[in-house]
Coordinates of C-alpha atoms in Angstrom, one line a residue:
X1 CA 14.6 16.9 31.7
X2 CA 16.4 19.9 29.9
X3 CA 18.6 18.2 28.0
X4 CA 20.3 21.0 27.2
X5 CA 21.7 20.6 31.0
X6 CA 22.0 17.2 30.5
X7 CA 25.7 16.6 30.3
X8 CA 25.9 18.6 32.9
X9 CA 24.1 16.6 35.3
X10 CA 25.6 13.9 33.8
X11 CA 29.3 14.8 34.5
X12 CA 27.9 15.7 38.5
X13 CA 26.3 12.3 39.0
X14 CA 28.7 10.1 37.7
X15 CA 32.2 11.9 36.4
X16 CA 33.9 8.7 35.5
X17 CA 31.4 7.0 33.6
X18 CA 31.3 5.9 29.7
X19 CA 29.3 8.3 28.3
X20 CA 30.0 7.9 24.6
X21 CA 32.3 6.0 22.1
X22 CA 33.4 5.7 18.4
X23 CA 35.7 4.1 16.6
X24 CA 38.4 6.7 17.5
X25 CA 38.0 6.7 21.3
X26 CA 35.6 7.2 24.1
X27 CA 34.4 10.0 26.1
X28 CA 33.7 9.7 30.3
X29 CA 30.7 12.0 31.1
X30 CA 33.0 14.8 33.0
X31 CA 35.2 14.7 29.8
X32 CA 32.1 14.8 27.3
X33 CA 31.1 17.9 29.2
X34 CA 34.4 19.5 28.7
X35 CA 33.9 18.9 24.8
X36 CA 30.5 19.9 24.6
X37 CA 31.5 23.5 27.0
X38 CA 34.5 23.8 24.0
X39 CA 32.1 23.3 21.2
X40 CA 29.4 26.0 22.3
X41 CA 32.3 28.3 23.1
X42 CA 33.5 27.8 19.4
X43 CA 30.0 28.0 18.2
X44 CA 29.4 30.9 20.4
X45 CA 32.5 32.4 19.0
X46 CA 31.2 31.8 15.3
X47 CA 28.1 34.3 16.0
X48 CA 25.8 31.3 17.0
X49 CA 23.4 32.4 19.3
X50 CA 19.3 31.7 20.2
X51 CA 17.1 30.6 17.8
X52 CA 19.8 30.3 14.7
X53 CA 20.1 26.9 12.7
X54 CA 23.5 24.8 13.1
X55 CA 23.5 21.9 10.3
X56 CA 25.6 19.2 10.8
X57 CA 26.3 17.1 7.5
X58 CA 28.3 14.0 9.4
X59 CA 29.1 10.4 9.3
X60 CA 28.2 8.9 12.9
X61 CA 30.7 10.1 15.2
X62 CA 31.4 11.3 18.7
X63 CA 31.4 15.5 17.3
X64 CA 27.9 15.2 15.8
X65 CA 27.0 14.3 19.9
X66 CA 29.0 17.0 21.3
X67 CA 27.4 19.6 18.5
X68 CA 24.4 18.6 19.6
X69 CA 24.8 19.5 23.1
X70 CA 26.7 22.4 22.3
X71 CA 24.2 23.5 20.0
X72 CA 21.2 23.3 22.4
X73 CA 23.5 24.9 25.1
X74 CA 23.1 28.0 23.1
X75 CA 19.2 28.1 22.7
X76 CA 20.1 27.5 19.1
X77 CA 18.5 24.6 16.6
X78 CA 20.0 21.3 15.2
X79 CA 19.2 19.7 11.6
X80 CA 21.4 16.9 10.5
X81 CA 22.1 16.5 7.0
X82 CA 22.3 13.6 5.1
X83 CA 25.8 13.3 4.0
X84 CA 24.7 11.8 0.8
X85 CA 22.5 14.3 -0.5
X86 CA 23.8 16.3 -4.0
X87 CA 24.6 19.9 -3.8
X88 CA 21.0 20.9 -4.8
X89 CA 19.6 18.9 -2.1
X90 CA 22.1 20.0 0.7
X91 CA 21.6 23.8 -0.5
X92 CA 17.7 23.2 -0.3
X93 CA 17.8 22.2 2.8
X94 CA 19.9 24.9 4.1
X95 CA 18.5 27.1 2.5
X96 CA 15.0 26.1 3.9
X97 CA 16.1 25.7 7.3
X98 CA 17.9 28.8 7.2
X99 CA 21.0 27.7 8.4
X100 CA 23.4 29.6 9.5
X101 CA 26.3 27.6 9.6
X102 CA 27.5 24.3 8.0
X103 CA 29.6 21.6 9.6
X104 CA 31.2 19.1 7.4
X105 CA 33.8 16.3 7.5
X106 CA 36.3 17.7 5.9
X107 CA 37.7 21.3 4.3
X108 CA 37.9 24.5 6.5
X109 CA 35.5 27.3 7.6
X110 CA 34.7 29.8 4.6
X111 CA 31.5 29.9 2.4
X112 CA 30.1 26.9 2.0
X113 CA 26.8 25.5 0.5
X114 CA 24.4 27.8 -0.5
X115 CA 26.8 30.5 0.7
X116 CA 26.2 29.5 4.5
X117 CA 29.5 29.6 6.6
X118 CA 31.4 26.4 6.8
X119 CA 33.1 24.3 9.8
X120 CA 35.5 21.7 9.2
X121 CA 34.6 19.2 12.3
X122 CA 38.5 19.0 12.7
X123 CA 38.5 22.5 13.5
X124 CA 36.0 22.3 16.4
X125 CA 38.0 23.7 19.7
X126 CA 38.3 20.7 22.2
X127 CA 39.2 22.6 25.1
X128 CA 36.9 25.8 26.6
X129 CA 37.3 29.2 26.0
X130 CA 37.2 31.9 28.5
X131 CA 33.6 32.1 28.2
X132 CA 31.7 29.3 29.6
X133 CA 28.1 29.4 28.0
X134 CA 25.3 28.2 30.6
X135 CA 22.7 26.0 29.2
X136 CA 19.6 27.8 28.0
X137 CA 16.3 26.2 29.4
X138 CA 13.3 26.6 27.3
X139 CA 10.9 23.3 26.0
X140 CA 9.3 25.5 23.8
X141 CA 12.7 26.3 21.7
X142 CA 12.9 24.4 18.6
X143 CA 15.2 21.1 18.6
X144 CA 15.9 20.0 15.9
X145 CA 14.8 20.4 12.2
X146 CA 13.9 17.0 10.5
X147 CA 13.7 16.9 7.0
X148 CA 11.4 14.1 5.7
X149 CA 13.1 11.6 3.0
X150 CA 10.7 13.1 0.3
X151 CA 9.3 10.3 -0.9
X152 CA 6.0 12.0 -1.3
X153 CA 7.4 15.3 -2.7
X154 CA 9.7 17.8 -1.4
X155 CA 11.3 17.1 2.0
X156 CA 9.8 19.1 4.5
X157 CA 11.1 20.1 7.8
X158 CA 9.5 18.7 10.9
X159 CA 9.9 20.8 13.6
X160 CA 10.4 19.4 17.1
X161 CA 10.9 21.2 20.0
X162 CA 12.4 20.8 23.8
X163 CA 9.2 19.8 24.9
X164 CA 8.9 17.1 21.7
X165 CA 12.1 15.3 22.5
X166 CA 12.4 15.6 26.5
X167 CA 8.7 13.4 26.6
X168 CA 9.5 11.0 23.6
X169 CA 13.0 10.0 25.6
X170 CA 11.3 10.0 28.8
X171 CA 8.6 7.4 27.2
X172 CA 11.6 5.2 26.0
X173 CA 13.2 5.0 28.8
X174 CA 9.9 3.5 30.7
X175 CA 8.8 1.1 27.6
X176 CA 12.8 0.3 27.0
X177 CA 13.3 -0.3 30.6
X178 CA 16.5 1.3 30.5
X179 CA 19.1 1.8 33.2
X180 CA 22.4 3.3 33.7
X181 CA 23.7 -0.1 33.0
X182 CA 22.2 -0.5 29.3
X183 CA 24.7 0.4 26.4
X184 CA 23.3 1.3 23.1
X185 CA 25.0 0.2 20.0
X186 CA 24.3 3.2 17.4
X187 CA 24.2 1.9 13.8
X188 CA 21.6 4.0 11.9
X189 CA 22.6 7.0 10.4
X190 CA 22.4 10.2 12.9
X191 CA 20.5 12.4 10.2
X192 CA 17.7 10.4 11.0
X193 CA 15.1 11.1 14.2
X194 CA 15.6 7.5 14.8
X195 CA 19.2 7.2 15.8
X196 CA 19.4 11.3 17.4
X197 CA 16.2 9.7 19.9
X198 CA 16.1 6.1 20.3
X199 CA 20.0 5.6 20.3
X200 CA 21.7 8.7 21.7
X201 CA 18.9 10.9 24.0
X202 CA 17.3 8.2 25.4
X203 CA 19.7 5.4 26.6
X204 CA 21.9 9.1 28.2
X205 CA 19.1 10.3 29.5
X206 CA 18.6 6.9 31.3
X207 CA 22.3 7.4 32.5
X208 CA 23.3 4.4 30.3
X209 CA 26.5 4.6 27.7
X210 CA 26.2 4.6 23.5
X211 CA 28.6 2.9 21.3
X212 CA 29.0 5.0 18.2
X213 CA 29.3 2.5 14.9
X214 CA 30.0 3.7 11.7
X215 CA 28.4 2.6 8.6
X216 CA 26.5 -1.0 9.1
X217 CA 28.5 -3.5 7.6
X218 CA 27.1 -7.5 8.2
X219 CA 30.4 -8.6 8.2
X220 CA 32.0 -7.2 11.2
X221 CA 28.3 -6.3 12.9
X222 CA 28.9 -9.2 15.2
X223 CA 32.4 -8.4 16.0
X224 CA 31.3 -5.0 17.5
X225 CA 28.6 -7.0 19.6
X226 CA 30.9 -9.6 20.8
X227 CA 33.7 -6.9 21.9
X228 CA 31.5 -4.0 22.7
X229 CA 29.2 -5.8 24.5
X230 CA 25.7 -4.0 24.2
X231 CA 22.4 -4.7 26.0
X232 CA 20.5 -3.1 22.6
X233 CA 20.6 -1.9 19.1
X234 CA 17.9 -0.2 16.7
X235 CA 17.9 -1.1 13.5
X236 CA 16.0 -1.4 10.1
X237 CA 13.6 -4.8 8.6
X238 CA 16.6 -4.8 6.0
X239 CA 19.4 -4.9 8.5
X240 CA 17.8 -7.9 10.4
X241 CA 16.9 -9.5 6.7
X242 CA 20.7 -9.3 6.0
X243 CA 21.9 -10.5 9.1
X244 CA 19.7 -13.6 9.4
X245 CA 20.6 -14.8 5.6
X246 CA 24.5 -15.2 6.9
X247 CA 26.3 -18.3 6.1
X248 CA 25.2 -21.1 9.0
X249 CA 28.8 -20.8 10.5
X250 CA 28.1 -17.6 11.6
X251 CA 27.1 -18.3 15.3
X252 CA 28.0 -15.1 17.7
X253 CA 28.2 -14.7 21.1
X254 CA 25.2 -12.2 21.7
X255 CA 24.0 -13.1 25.2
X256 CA 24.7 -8.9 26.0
X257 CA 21.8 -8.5 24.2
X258 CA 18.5 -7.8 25.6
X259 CA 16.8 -7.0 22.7
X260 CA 17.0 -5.8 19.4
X261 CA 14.4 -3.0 18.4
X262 CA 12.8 -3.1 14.4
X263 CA 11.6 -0.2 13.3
X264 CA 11.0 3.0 9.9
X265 CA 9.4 0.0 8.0
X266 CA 6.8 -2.8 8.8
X267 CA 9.0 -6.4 8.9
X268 CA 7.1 -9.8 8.0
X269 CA 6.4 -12.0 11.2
X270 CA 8.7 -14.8 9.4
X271 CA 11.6 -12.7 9.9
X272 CA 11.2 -12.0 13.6
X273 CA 10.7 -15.1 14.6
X274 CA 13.5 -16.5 11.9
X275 CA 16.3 -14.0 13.5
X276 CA 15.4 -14.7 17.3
X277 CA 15.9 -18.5 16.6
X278 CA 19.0 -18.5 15.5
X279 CA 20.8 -15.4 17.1
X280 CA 19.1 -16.1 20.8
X281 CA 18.1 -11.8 20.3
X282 CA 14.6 -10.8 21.1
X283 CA 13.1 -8.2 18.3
X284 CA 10.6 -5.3 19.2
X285 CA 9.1 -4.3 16.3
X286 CA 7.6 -0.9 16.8
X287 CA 6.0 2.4 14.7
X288 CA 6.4 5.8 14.8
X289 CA 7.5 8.7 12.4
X290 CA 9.3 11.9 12.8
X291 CA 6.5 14.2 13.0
X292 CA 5.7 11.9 16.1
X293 CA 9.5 12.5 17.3
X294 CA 10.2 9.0 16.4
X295 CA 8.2 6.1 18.4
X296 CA 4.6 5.6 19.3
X297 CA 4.0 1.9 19.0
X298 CA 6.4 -1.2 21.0
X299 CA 5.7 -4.6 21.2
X300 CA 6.4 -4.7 25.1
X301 CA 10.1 -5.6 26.4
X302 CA 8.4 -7.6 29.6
X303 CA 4.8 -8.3 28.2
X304 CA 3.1 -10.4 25.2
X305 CA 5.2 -9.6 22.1
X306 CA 2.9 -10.3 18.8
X307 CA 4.7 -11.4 15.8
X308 CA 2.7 -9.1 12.7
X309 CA 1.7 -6.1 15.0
X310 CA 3.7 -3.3 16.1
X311 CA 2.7 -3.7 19.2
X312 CA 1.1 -0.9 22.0
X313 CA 1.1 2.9 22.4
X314 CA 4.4 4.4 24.6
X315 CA 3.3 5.5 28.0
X316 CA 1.6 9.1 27.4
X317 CA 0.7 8.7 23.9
X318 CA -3.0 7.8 22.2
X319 CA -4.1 5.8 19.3
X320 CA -7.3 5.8 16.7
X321 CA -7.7 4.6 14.1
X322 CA -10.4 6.4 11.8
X323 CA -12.2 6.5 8.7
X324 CA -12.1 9.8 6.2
X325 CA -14.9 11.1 8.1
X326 CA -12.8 11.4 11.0
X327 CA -15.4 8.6 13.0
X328 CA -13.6 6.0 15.3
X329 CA -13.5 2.4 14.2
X330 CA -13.7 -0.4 16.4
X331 CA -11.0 -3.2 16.8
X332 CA -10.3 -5.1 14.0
X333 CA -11.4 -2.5 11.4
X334 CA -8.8 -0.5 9.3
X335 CA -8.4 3.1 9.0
X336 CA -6.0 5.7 9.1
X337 CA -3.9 5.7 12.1
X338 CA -3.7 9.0 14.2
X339 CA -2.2 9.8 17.3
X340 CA -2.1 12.3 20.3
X341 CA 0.8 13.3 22.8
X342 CA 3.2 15.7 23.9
X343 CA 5.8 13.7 21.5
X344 CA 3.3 15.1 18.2
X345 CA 5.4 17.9 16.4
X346 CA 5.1 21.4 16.1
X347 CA 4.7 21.6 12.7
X348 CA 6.1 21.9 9.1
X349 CA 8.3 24.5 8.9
X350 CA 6.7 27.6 6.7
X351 CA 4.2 25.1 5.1
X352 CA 1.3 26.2 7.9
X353 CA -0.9 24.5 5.2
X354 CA 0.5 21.4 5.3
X355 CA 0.8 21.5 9.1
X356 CA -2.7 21.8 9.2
X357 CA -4.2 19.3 7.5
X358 CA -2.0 16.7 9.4
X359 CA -2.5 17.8 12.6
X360 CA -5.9 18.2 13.2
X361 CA -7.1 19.4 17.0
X362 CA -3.8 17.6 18.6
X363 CA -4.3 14.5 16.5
X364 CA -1.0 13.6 14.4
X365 CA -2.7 11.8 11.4
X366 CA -0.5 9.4 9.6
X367 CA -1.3 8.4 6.7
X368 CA -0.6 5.3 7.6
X369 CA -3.7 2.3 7.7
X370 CA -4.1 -0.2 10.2
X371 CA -6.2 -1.5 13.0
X372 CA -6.3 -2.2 17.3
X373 CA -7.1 -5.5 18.6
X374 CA -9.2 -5.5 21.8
X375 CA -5.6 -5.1 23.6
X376 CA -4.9 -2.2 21.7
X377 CA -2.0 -4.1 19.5
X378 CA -1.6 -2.0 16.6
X379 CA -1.6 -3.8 13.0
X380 CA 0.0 -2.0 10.0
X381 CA -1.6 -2.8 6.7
X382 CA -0.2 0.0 4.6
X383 CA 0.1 3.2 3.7
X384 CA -2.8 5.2 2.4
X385 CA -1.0 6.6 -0.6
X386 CA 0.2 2.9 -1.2
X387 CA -3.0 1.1 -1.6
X388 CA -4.1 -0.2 -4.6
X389 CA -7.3 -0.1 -6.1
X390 CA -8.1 -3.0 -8.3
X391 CA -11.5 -3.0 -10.0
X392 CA -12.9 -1.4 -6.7
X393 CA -11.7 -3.6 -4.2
X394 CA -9.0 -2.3 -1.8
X395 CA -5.4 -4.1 -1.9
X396 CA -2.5 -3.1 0.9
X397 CA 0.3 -4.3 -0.1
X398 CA 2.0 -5.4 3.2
X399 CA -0.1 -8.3 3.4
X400 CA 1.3 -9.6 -0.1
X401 CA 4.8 -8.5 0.8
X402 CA 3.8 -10.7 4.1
X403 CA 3.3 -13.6 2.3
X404 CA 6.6 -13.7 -0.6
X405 CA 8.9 -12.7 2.0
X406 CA 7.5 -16.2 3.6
X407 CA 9.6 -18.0 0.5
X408 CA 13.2 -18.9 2.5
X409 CA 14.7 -17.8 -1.4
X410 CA 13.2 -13.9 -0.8
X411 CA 15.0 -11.8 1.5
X412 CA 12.9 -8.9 0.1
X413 CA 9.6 -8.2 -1.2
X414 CA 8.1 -4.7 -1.9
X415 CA 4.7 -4.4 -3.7
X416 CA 3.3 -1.7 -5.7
X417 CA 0.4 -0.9 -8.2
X418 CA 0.6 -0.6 -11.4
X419 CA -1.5 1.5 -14.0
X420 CA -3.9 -0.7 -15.7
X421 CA -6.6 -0.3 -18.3
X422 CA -9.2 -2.7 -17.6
X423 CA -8.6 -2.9 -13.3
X424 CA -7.7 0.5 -12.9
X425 CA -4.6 -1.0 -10.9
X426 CA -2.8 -4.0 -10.9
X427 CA -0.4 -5.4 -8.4
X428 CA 2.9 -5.8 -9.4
X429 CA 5.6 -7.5 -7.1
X430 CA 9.5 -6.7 -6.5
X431 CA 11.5 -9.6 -4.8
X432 CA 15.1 -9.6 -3.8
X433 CA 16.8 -13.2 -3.3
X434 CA 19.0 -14.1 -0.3
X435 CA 22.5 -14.4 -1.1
X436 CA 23.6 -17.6 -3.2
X437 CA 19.8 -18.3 -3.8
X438 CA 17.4 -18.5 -6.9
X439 CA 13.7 -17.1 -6.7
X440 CA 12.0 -19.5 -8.8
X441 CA 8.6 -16.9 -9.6
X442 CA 6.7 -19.7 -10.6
X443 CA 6.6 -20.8 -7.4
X444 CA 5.9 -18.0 -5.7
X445 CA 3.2 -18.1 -7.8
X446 CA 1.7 -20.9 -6.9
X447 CA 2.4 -19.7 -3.2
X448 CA 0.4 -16.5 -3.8
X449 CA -2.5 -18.6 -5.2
X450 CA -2.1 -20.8 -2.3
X451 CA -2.6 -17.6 0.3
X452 CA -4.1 -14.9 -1.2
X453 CA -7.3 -14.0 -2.5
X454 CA -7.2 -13.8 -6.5
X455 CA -7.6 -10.0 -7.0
X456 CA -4.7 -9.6 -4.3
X457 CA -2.2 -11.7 -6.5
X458 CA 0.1 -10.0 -8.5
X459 CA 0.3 -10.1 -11.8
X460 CA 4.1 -9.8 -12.2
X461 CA 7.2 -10.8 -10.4
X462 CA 10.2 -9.0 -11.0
X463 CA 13.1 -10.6 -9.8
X464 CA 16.1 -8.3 -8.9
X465 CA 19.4 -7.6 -7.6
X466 CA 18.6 -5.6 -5.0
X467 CA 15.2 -3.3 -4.0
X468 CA 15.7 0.5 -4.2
X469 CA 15.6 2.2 -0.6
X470 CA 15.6 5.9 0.3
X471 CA 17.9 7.2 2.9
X472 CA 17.0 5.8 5.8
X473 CA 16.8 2.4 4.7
X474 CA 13.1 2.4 3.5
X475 CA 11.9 0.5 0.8
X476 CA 11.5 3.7 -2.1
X477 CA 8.1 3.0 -4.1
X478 CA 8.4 6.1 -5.7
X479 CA 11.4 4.8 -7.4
X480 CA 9.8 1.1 -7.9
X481 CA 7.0 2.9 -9.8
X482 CA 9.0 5.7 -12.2
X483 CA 11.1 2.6 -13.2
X484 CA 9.0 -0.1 -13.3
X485 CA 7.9 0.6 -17.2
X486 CA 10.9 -0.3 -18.0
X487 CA 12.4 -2.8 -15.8
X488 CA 9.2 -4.7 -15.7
X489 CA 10.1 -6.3 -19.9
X490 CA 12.7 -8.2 -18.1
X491 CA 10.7 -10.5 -16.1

């Protein structure tokens, strides 16, 4: 599938179907075609042309959809912008990318960051010009540019291409088992690979509707199911950690739902299994990153779903996981996770270095460490840059995270090691409480002791308000380690 073309086709297969929604209106496929035709004309008319860079610094909202389209209409290349980012950051980014043109909320067109041209979204022509632009086909053209959060150094862009996107969506919509009757509730942020793939491309490319939310809020989430009446939502560990610590009155009608999918961090079993029971809402956990275009792992949607894996490759992609000689391990052993498949980026852009030692002879390797059961069920234990070494012995910190989560007083637990003279490294825990609750770290503790081996335990608990995240809603251990010095006197 082009999906350059793909309104088109959209708009001749079914004119007067819901296409796409937000909180201002909703668009029928012939009439997102006619915004999307407007927006490349206006883009067109702006000097946009093949291979230039359009970055779109929006909140979720119909226009980022219909720039997208439009963009890709003109053999030109998308990379969303975290809205949140300082100046530096937003100029970094375009001035890596090399953008050519900036649309933002608000303002009007002049020089904008970084002296790049700037479109106010309100500006964007709604109606087509005289010049109708006819969609470019090429899967080797680059997508979109992704930059990476930058929690390991500076955010680089991952570049995905027509051939990157068109295979991940067409694996979703065989492992989602998605139909022109499925409507996607979008609530994480577009900048992300997550919510451009798994919520927008995919459930349109099945010919199914999205529902554009703004900004997650727990306390009218339910609202927007009960009215808008989805059949499935991605979302973040933290998200479903929020929404299953909500007073006991909170009982929604969510029988639209078919599932709910968990993803960009690993989620305890205990939550899972604690959200399903009382909202009635199966949750896929899955794995993936965006040099992988999103997804490679799903716990099936019609199939064993194992609480504490992240379940089984999508249809066309391959898993190993490997020690750092590069030799296959067997089931059950850890190593780092790599993978293989058409959905396996292009590369880093201008950082041919760093594009090549993580993709090595097709294989996308993660950095991630886990292991395959016999079934090929994939188990995360941790990131390779997160393990901790403690007097030799090697210490992931999922599996302690697994186990404080377990307390019904934690609604988050993120563990990290900690400089230490004598071990090397020592394992020092962050827990959050759940809302009108007290974490009594004594007994957590005792818990610990209780569950894990004695080296594993961690040697402090620090209770706080609330666990640092990056962008996207992942945990930021980077920040929990620059701080910790002097945060940790207060436990």
């Amino acid at each position: 599938m082009d999906f350059a073309s793909l309104p088109d086709l959209r708009a001749d297969l079914d004119p007067h179907g819901p296409a796409i929604s937000d909180a201002t209106g909703s668009l029928t496929n012939a009439q997102l075609l006619a915004r999307v035709r407007a927006a490349a004309g206006h883009l067109q008319h702006l000097g946009i042309g093949p291979g230039d860079v359009v970055a779109l610094k929006l909140t979720n909202r119909v226009e980022f959809v219909v720039l997208l389209f439009a963009t890709w209409r003109l053999g030109a290349t998308v990379t969303p912008v975290n809205p949140a980012l300082t100046e530096i950051e937003v100029v970094r980014q375009l001035g890596d990318s090399a953008a050519r043109l900036l649309v933002v909320e608000d303002g009007c067109a002049g020089a904008g960051d970084g002296g790049v041209a700037t479109l106010a979204v309100d500006e964007l022509f709604q109606e087509a010009t005289e010049t109708d632009p006819t969609p470019r086909a090429d899967s080797s053209a680059l997508a979109l540019l992704i930059y990476t959060s930058g929690t390991t150094g500076v955010p680089k862009g991952v570049m995905l291409d027509h051939a990157n996107i068109d295979a991940m969506a067409e694996m979703g919509v065989q492992a989602l088992q998605l139909g022109p009757a499925d409507r996607c509730l979008l609530i994480l942020p577009l900048f992300h690979v997550n919510g451009i793939v798994v919520s927008v491309l995919t459930p349109l490319l099945a010919g199914a509707s999205v529902i554009i939310a703004g900004r997650f809020d727990p306390r009218t989430f339910f609202d927007l199911v009960e009215s808008k009446r989805p059949t499935y939502f991605s979302a973040v560990p933290t998200i479903y950690n929020i929404l299953a610590a909500l007073p006991d009155d909170v009982r929604p009608d969510t029988s639209s739902l078919r599932f709910g999918i968990c993803g960009a961090a690993p989620a305890p079993p205990e939550l899972l299994t604690r959200f399903e029971d009382r909202y009635g809402c199966p949750l896929l956990e899955g794995y993936g990153l965006s040099e992988g275009t999103c997804a490679t792992t799903l716990n099936p949607v019609a199939g064993p779903r194992r609480a504490g894996t992240v379940g089984i490759a999508f249809p066309g992609q391959e898993i190993r996981i490997v020690d750092e000689n590069g030799t296959e391990m067997g089931p059950g052993v850890p190593g780092e996770v790599v993978v293989r498949g058409p959905n396996v980026m292009r590369g880093y852009l201008g950082r041919p270095d760093d594009t090549a030692r993580v993709v090595v002879d097709g294989w996308l390797h993660t950095g991630d460490v886990g292991h395959l059961d016999a079934e090929g069920y994939l188990t995360l234990v941790g990131r390779s840059k997160d393990m901790i070494i403690r007097g030799g012995e090697n210490i992931y910190p999922k599996e302690i995270e697994d186990v404080l989560a377990g307390d019904p007083t934690v609604l988050e637990a993120a563990v990290i090691g900690v400089p230490d003279d004598k071990w090397g490294e020592v394992v020092v825990a962050y827990v959050q409480p759940r809302p009108d609750t007290r974490v009594d770290t004594a007994s957590l503790t005792a818990l610990c002791a209780r569950k894990l081996s004695h080296y594993k335990r961690p040697t402090t608990i620090v209770v706080v308000d609330a666990i640092a995240k990056n962008a996207v809603g992942k945990i930021d251990k980077t920040s929990l380690r620059t701080t910790h010095p002097t945060t940790a006197a207060a436990s």
